[in-house]
mmCIF file of C-alpha atoms and ligand atoms in Angstrom:
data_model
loop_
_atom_site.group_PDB
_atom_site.id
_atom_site.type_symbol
_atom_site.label_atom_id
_atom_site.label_comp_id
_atom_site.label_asym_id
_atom_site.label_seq_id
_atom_site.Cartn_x
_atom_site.Cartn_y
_atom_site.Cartn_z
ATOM 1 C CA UNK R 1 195.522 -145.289 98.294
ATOM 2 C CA UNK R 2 196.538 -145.507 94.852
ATOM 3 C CA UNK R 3 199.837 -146.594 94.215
ATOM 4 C CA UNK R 4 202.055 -147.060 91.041
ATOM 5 C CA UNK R 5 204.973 -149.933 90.949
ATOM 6 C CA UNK R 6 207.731 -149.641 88.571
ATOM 7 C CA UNK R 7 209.479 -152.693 87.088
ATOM 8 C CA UNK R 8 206.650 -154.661 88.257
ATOM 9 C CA UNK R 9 207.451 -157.373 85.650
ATOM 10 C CA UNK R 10 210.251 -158.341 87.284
ATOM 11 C CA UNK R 11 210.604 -160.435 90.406
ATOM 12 C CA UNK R 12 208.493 -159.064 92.996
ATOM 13 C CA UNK R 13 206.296 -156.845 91.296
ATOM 14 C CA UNK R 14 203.083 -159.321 90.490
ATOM 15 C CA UNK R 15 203.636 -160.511 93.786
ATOM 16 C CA UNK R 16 203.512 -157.027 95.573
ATOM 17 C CA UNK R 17 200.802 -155.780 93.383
ATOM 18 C CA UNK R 18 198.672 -159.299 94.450
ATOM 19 C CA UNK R 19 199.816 -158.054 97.918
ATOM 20 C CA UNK R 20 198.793 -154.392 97.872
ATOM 21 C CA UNK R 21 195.202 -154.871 96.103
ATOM 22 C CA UNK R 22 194.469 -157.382 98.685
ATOM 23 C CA UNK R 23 195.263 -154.740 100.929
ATOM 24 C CA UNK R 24 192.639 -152.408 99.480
ATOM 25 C CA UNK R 25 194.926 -150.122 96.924
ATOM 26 C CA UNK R 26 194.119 -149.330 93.913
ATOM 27 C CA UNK R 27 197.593 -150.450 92.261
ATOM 28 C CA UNK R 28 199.149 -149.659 88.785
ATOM 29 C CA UNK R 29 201.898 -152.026 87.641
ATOM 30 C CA UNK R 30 204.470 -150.035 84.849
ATOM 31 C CA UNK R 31 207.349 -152.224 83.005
ATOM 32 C CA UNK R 32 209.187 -151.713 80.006
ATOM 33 C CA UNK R 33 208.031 -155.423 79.273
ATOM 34 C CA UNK R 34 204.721 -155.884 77.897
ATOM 35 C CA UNK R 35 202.052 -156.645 80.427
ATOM 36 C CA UNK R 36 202.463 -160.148 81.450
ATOM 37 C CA UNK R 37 199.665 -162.791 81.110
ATOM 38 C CA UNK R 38 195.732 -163.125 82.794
ATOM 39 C CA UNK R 39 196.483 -165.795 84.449
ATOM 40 C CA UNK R 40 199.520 -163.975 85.764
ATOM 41 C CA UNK R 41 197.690 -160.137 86.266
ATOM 42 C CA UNK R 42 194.608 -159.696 86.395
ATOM 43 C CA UNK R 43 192.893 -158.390 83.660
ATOM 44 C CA UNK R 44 191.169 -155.321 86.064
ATOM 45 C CA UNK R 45 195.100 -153.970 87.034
ATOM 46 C CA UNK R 46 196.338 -150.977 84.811
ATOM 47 C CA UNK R 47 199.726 -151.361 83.050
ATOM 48 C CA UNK R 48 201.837 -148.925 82.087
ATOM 49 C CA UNK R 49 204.591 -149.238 79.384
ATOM 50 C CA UNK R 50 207.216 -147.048 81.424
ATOM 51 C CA UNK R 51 211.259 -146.981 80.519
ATOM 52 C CA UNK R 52 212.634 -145.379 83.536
ATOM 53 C CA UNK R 53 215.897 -143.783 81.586
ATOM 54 C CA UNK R 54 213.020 -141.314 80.199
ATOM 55 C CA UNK R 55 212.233 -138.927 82.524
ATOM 56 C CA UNK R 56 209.910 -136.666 81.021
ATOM 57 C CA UNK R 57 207.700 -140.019 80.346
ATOM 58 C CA UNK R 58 207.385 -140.794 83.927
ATOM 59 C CA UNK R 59 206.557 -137.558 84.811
ATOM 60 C CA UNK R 60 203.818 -137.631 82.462
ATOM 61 C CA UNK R 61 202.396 -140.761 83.756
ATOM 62 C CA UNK R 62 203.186 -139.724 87.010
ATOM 63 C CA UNK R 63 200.404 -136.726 86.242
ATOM 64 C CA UNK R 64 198.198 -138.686 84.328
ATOM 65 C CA UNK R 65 197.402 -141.219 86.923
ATOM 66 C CA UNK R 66 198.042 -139.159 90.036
ATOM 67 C CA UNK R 67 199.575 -141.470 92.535
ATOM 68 C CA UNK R 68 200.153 -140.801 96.119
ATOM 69 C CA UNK R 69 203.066 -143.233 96.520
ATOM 70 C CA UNK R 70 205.509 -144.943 94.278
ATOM 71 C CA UNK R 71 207.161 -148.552 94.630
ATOM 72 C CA UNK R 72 210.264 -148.268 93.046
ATOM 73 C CA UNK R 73 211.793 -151.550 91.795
ATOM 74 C CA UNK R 74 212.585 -151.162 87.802
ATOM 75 C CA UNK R 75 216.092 -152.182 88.040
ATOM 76 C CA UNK R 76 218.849 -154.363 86.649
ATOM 77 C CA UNK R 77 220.687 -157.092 88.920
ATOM 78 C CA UNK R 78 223.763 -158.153 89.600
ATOM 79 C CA UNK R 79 225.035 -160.449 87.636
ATOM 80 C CA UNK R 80 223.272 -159.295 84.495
ATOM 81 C CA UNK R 81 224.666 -156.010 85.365
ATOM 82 C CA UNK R 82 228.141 -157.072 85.113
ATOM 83 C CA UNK R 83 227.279 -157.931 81.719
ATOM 84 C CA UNK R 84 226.373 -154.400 80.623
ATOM 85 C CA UNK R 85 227.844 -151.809 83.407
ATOM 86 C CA UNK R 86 226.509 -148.621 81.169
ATOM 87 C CA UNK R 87 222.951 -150.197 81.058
ATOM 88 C CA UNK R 88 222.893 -151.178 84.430
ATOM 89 C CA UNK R 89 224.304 -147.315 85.126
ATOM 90 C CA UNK R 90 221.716 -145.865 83.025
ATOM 91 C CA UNK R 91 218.764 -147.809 83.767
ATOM 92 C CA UNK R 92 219.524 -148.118 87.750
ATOM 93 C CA UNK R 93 221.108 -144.832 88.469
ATOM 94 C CA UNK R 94 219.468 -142.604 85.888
ATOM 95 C CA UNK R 95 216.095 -144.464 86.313
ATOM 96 C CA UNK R 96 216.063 -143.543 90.038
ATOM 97 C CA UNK R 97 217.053 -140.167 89.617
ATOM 98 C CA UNK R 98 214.388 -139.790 87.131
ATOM 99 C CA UNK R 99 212.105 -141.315 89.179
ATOM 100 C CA UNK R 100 212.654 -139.101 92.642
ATOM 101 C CA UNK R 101 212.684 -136.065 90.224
ATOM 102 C CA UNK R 102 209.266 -137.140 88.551
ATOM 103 C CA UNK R 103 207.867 -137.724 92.027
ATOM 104 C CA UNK R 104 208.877 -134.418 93.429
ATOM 105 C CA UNK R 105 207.840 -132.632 90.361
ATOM 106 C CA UNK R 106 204.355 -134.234 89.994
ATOM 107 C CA UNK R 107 203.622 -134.158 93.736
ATOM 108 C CA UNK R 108 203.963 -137.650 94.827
ATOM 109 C CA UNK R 109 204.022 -138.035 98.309
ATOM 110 C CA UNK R 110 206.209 -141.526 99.066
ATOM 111 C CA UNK R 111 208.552 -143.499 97.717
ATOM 112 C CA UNK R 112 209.755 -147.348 98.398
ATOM 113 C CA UNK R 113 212.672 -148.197 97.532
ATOM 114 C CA UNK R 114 214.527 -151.988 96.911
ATOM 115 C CA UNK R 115 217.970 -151.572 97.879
ATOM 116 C CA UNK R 116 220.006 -154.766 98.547
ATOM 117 C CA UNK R 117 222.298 -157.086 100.229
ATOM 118 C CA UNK R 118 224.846 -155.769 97.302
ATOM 119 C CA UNK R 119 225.345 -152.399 99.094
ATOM 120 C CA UNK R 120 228.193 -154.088 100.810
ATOM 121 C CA UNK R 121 231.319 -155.299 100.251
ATOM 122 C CA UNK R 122 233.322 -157.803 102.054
ATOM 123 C CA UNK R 123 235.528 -157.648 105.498
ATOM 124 C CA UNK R 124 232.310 -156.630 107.602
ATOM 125 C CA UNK R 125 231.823 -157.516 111.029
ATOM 126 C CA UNK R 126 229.172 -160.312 110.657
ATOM 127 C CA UNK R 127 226.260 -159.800 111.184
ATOM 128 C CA UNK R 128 226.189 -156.689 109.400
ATOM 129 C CA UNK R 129 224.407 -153.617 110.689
ATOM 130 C CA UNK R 130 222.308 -150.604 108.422
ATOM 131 C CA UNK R 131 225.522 -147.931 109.184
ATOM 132 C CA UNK R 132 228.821 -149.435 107.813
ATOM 133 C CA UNK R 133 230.879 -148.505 105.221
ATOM 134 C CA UNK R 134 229.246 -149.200 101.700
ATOM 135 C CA UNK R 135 232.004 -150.914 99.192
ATOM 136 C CA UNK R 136 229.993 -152.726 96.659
ATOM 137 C CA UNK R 137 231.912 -154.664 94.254
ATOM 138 C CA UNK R 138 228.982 -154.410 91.464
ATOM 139 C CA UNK R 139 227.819 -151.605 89.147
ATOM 140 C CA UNK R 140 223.968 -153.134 90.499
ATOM 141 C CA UNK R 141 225.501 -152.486 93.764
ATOM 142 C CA UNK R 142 226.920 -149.236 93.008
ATOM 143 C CA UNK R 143 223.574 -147.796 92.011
ATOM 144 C CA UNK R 144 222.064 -149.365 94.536
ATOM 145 C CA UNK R 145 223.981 -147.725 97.137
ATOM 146 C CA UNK R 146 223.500 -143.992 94.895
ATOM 147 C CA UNK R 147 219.619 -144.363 95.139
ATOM 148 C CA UNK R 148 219.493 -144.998 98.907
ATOM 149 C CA UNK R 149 221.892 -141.569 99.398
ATOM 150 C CA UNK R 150 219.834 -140.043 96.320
ATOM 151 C CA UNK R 151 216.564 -140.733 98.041
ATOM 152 C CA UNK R 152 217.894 -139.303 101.835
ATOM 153 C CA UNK R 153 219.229 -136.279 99.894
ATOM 154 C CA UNK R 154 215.160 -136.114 98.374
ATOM 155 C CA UNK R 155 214.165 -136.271 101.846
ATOM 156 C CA UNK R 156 216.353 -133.604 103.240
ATOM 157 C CA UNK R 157 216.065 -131.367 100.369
ATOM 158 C CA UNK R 158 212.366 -131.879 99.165
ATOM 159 C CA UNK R 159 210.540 -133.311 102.195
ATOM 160 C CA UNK R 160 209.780 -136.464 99.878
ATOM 161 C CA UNK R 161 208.983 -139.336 102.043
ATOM 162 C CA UNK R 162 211.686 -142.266 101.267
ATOM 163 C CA UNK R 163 212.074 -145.446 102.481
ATOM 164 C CA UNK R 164 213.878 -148.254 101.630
ATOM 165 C CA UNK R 165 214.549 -152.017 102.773
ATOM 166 C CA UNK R 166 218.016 -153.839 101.500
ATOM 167 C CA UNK R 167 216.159 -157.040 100.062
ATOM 168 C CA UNK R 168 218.519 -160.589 101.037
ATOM 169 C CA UNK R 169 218.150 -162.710 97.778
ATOM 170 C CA UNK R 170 214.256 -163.258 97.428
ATOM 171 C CA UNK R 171 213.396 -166.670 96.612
ATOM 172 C CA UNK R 172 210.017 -167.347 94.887
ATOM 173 C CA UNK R 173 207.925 -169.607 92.470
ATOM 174 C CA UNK R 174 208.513 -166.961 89.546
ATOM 175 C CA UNK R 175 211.813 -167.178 87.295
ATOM 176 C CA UNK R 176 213.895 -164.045 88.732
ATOM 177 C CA UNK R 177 216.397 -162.991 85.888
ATOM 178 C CA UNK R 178 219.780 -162.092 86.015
ATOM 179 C CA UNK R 179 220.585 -162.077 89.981
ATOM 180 C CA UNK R 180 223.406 -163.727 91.759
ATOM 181 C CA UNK R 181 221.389 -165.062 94.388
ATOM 182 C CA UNK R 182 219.248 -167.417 91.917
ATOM 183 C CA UNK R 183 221.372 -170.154 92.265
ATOM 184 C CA UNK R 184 218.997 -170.692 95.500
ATOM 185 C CA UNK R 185 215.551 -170.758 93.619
ATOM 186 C CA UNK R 186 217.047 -172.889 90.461
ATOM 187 C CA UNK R 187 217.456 -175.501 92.805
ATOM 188 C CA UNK R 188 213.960 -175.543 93.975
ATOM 189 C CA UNK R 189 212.959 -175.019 90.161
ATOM 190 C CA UNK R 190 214.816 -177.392 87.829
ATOM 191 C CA UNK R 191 214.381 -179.604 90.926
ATOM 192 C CA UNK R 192 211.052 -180.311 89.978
ATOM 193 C CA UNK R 193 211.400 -179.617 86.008
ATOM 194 C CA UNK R 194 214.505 -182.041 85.408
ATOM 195 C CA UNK R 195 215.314 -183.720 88.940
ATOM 196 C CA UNK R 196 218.876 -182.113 88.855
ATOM 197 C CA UNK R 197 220.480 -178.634 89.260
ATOM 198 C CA UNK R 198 223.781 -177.241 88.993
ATOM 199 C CA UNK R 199 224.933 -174.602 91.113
ATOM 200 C CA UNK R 200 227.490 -172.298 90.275
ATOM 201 C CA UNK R 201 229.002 -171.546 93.592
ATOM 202 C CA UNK R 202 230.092 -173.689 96.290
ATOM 203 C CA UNK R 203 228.296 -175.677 98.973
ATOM 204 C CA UNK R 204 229.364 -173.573 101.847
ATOM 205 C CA UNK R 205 228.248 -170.014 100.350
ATOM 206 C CA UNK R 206 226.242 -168.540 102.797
ATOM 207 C CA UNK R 207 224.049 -165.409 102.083
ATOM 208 C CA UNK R 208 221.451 -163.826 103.234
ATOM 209 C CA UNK R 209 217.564 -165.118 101.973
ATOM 210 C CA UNK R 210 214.062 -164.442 102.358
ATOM 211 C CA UNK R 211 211.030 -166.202 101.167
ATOM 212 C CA UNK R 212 209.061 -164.162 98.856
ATOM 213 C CA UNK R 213 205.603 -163.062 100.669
ATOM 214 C CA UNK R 214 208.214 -162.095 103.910
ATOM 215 C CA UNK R 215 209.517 -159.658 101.226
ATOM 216 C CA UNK R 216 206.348 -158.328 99.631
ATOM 217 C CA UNK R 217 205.003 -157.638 103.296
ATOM 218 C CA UNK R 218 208.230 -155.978 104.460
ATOM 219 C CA UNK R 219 207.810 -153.326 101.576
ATOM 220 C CA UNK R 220 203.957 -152.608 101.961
ATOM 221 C CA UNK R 221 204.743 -152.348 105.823
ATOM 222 C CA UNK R 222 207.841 -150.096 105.565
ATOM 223 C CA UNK R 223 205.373 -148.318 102.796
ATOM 224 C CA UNK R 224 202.151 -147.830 105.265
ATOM 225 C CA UNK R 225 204.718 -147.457 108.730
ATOM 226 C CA UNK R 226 204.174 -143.665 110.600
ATOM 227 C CA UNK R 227 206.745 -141.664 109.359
ATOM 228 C CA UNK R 228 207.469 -140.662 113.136
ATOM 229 C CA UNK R 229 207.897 -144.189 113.681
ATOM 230 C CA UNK R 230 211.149 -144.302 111.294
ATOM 231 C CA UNK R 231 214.583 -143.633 112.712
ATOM 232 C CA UNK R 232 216.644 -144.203 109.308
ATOM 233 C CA UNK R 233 215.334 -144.121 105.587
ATOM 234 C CA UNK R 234 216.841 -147.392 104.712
ATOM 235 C CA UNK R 235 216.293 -150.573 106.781
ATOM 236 C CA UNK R 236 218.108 -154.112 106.483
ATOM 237 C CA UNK R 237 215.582 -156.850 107.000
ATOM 238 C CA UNK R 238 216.084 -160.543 107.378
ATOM 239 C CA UNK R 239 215.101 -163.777 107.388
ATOM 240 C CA UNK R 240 217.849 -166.642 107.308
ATOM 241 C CA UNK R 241 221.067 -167.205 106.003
ATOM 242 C CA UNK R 242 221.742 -171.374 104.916
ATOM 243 C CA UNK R 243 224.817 -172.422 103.174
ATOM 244 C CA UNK R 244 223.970 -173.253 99.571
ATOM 245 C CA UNK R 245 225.048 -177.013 100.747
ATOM 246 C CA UNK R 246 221.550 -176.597 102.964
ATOM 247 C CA UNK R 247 219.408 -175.683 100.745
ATOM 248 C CA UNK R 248 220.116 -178.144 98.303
ATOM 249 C CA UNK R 249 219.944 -180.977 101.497
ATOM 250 C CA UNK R 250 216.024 -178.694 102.487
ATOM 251 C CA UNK R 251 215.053 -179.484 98.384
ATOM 252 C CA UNK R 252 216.438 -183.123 98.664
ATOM 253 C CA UNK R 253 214.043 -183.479 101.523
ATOM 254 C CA UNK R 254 211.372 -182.362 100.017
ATOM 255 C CA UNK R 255 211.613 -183.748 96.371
ATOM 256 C CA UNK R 256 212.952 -187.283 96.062
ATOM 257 C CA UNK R 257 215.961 -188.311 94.192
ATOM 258 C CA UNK R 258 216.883 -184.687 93.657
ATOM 259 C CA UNK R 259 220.285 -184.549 92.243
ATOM 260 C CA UNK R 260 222.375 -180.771 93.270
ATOM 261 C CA UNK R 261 225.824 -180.712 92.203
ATOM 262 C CA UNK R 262 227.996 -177.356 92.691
ATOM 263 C CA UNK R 263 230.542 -176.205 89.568
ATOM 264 C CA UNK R 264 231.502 -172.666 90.687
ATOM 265 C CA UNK R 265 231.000 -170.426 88.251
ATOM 266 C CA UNK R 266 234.273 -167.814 89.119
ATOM 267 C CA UNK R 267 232.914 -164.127 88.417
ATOM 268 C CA UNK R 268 229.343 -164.825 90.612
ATOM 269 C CA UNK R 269 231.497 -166.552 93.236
ATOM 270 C CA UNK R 270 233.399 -164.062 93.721
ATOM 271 C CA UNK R 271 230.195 -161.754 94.037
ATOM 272 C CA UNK R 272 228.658 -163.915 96.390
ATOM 273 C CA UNK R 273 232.005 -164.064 98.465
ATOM 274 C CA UNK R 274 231.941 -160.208 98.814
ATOM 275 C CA UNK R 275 228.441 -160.432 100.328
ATOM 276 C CA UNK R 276 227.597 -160.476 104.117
ATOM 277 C CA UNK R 277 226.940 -164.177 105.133
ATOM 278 C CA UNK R 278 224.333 -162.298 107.994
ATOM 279 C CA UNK R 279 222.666 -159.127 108.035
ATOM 280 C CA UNK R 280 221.142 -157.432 111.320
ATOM 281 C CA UNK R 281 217.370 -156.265 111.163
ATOM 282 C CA UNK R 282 217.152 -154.808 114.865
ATOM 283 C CA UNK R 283 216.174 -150.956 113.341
ATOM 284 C CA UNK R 284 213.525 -152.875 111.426
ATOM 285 C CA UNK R 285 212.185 -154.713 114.385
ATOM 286 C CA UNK R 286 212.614 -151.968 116.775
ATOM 287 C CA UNK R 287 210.858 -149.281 114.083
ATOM 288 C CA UNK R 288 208.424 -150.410 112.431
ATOM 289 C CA UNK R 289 207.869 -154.044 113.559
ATOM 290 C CA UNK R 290 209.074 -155.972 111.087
ATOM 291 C CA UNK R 291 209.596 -159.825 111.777
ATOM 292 C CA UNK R 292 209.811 -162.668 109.258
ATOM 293 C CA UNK R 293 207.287 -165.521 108.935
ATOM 294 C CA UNK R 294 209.517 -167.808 107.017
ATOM 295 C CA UNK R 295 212.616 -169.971 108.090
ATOM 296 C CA UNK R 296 214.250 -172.442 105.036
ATOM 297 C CA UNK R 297 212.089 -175.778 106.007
ATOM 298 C CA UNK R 298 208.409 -173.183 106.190
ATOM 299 C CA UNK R 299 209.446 -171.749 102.909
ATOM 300 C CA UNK R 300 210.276 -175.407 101.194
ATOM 301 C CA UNK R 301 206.975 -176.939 102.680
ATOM 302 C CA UNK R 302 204.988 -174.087 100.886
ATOM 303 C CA UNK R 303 207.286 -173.188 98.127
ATOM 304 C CA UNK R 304 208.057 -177.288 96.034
ATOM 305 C CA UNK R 305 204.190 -177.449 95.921
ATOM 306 C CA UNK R 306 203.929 -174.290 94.575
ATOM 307 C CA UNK R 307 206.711 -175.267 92.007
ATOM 308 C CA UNK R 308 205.373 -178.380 90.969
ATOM 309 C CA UNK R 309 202.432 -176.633 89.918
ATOM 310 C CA UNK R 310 203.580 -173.757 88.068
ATOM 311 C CA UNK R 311 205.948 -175.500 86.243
ATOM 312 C CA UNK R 312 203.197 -178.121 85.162
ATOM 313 C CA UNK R 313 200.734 -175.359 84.282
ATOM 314 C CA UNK R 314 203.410 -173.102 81.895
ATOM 315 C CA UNK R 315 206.108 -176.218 80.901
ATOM 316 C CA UNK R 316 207.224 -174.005 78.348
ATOM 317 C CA UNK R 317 207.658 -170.552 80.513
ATOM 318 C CA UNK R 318 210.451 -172.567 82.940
ATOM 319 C CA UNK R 319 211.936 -174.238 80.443
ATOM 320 C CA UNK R 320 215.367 -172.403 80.405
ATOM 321 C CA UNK R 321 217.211 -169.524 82.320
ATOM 322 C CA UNK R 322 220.370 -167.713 82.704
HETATM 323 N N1 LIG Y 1 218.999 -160.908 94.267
HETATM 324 C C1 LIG Y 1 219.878 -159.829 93.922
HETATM 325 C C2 LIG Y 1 220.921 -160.276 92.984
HETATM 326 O O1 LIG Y 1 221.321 -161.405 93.065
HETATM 327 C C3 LIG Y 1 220.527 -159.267 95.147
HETATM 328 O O2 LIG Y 1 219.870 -158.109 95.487
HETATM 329 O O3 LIG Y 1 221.387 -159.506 92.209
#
């Protein structure tokens, strides 16, 4: 099938692209970044240079390149969104408008989308199903919540297939950019770069997490399901949920003399705090089979290796972050 992946410059999309060619798809990655390095993309992968607040441009690409199904994940997160609501508005609102509109228009048959942990808002009865109420507390979360109702209303209206997954905080070897949930892979990252991290929330936040190739999987699988297999369009899926006090005690473990201290930082505490500490996957499971692979100690044996060599390959790419 060929497939095209917005915002795949971003967290997951090099890692889902890897996924889906190894899967057999012919795969298009699009970005308003420039297309990221060899040894990062291969050179045989098409890029795009795609800005999702300009609709007519990704219908025209859309036509050009005649996909059958889009993976939507050009967006901004949370706590970089607080920094610039009417950016994160445009870009994650407006770009998924844009992007079901482009699709419907150009005859693109299905769409994945990453929704998120960030569609709710605190006081939920833990762990926390698919249908509650939706009070995010962020513009990303805001958005977030619009494109899963904008992408059921696409369904209804249009007979475009949707589907999304709300993504726990996805913890890789890649530097993710502007999330509240980083706080998780910094300590597995500067961990290995500088021996020490400092969090900026407290030991005993708990959140939902997922190891990264858990996540890639769940989207291609959602992606390829039977439609007549799907009860909802928008699935939680999970893995586990450690305090942050954990993880820093799973990277201790694993890298000695590891030094994690925790200085909350107030406005991404308080996001964190509005976040479910648990989320329940049983539609997931039940519909479409999804089931993790990774617990915290599976994804620290495979992830510090992987670390330790990034970080020694591309000092200079690791060096800093938000
Ligand atoms: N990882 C995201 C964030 O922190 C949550 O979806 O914004």
């Amino acid at each position: 099938m060929r497939i095209l992946v917005t915002g795949a410059g971003g967290q997951v999309g090099l890692d889902l692209i890897a996924y889906l060619r190894g899967a057999g798809h012919e795969v298009h990655g699009s970005d308003i970044s420039p297309r990221p390095s060899a040894d990062a993309l291969d050179a045989s992968v098409p890029w795009h240079h795609l800005d999702v607040t300009k609709g007519e441009r990704i219908e025209a690409l859309l036509r050009e390149i005649e996909v059958e199904q889009v993976f939507h994940l050009a967006a901004i997160l949370s706590a970089r969104g607080e920094k610039n609501p009417g950016l994160t508005y445009a870009v994650n609102q407006g770009g998924t408008y844009n992007l079901l509109e482009a699709c419907r228009s150009s005859g693109v048959t299905r769409v994945v989308f990453t929704s998120t942990i960030a569609v709710y808002g605190p006081g939920l009865a833990e762990p926390v199903g698919d249908a509650v109420s939706l009070q995010p507390q962020t513009m990303y979360g805001v958005t977030k919540v619009a494109g899963e109702l904008l992408g059921d209303y696409y369904q209804r209206r249009y007979g475009l297939d949707f589907r999304a997954v709300r993504f726990p905080g996805l913890i890789s070897a890649s530097l993710p950019g502007g999330g509240t949930s980083d706080y998780a892979l910094f300590m597995y990252l500067d961990g290995v770069r500088t021996g020490a991290y400092e969090a900026f929330c407290r030991p005993d936040t708990r959140i939902p997490l997922m190891y990264m190739p858990d996540g890639v999987r769940a989207l291609a699988e959602l992606g390829a399901a039977d439609r007549s297999s799907l009860s909802r369009t928008v699935y939680n899926i999970a893995a586990f949920s450690p305090t942050a006090a954990e993880i820093a005690r799973s990277v201790a473990d694993a890298i000695e003399g590891v030094e994690i201290t925790f200085v909350p930082d107030p406005m991404r505490q308080a996001i964190l705090d509005s976040w479910p500490n648990a989320l329940d996957d049983t539609n997931a499971r039940n519909d479409w089979g999804w089931k993790p692979a990774f617990d915290l100690a599976a994804m620290t044996a495979e992830l510090v290796p992987q670390v330790r060599a990034l970080v020694k390959a591309n000092p200079e790419r690791f060096a800093s972050h938000e």
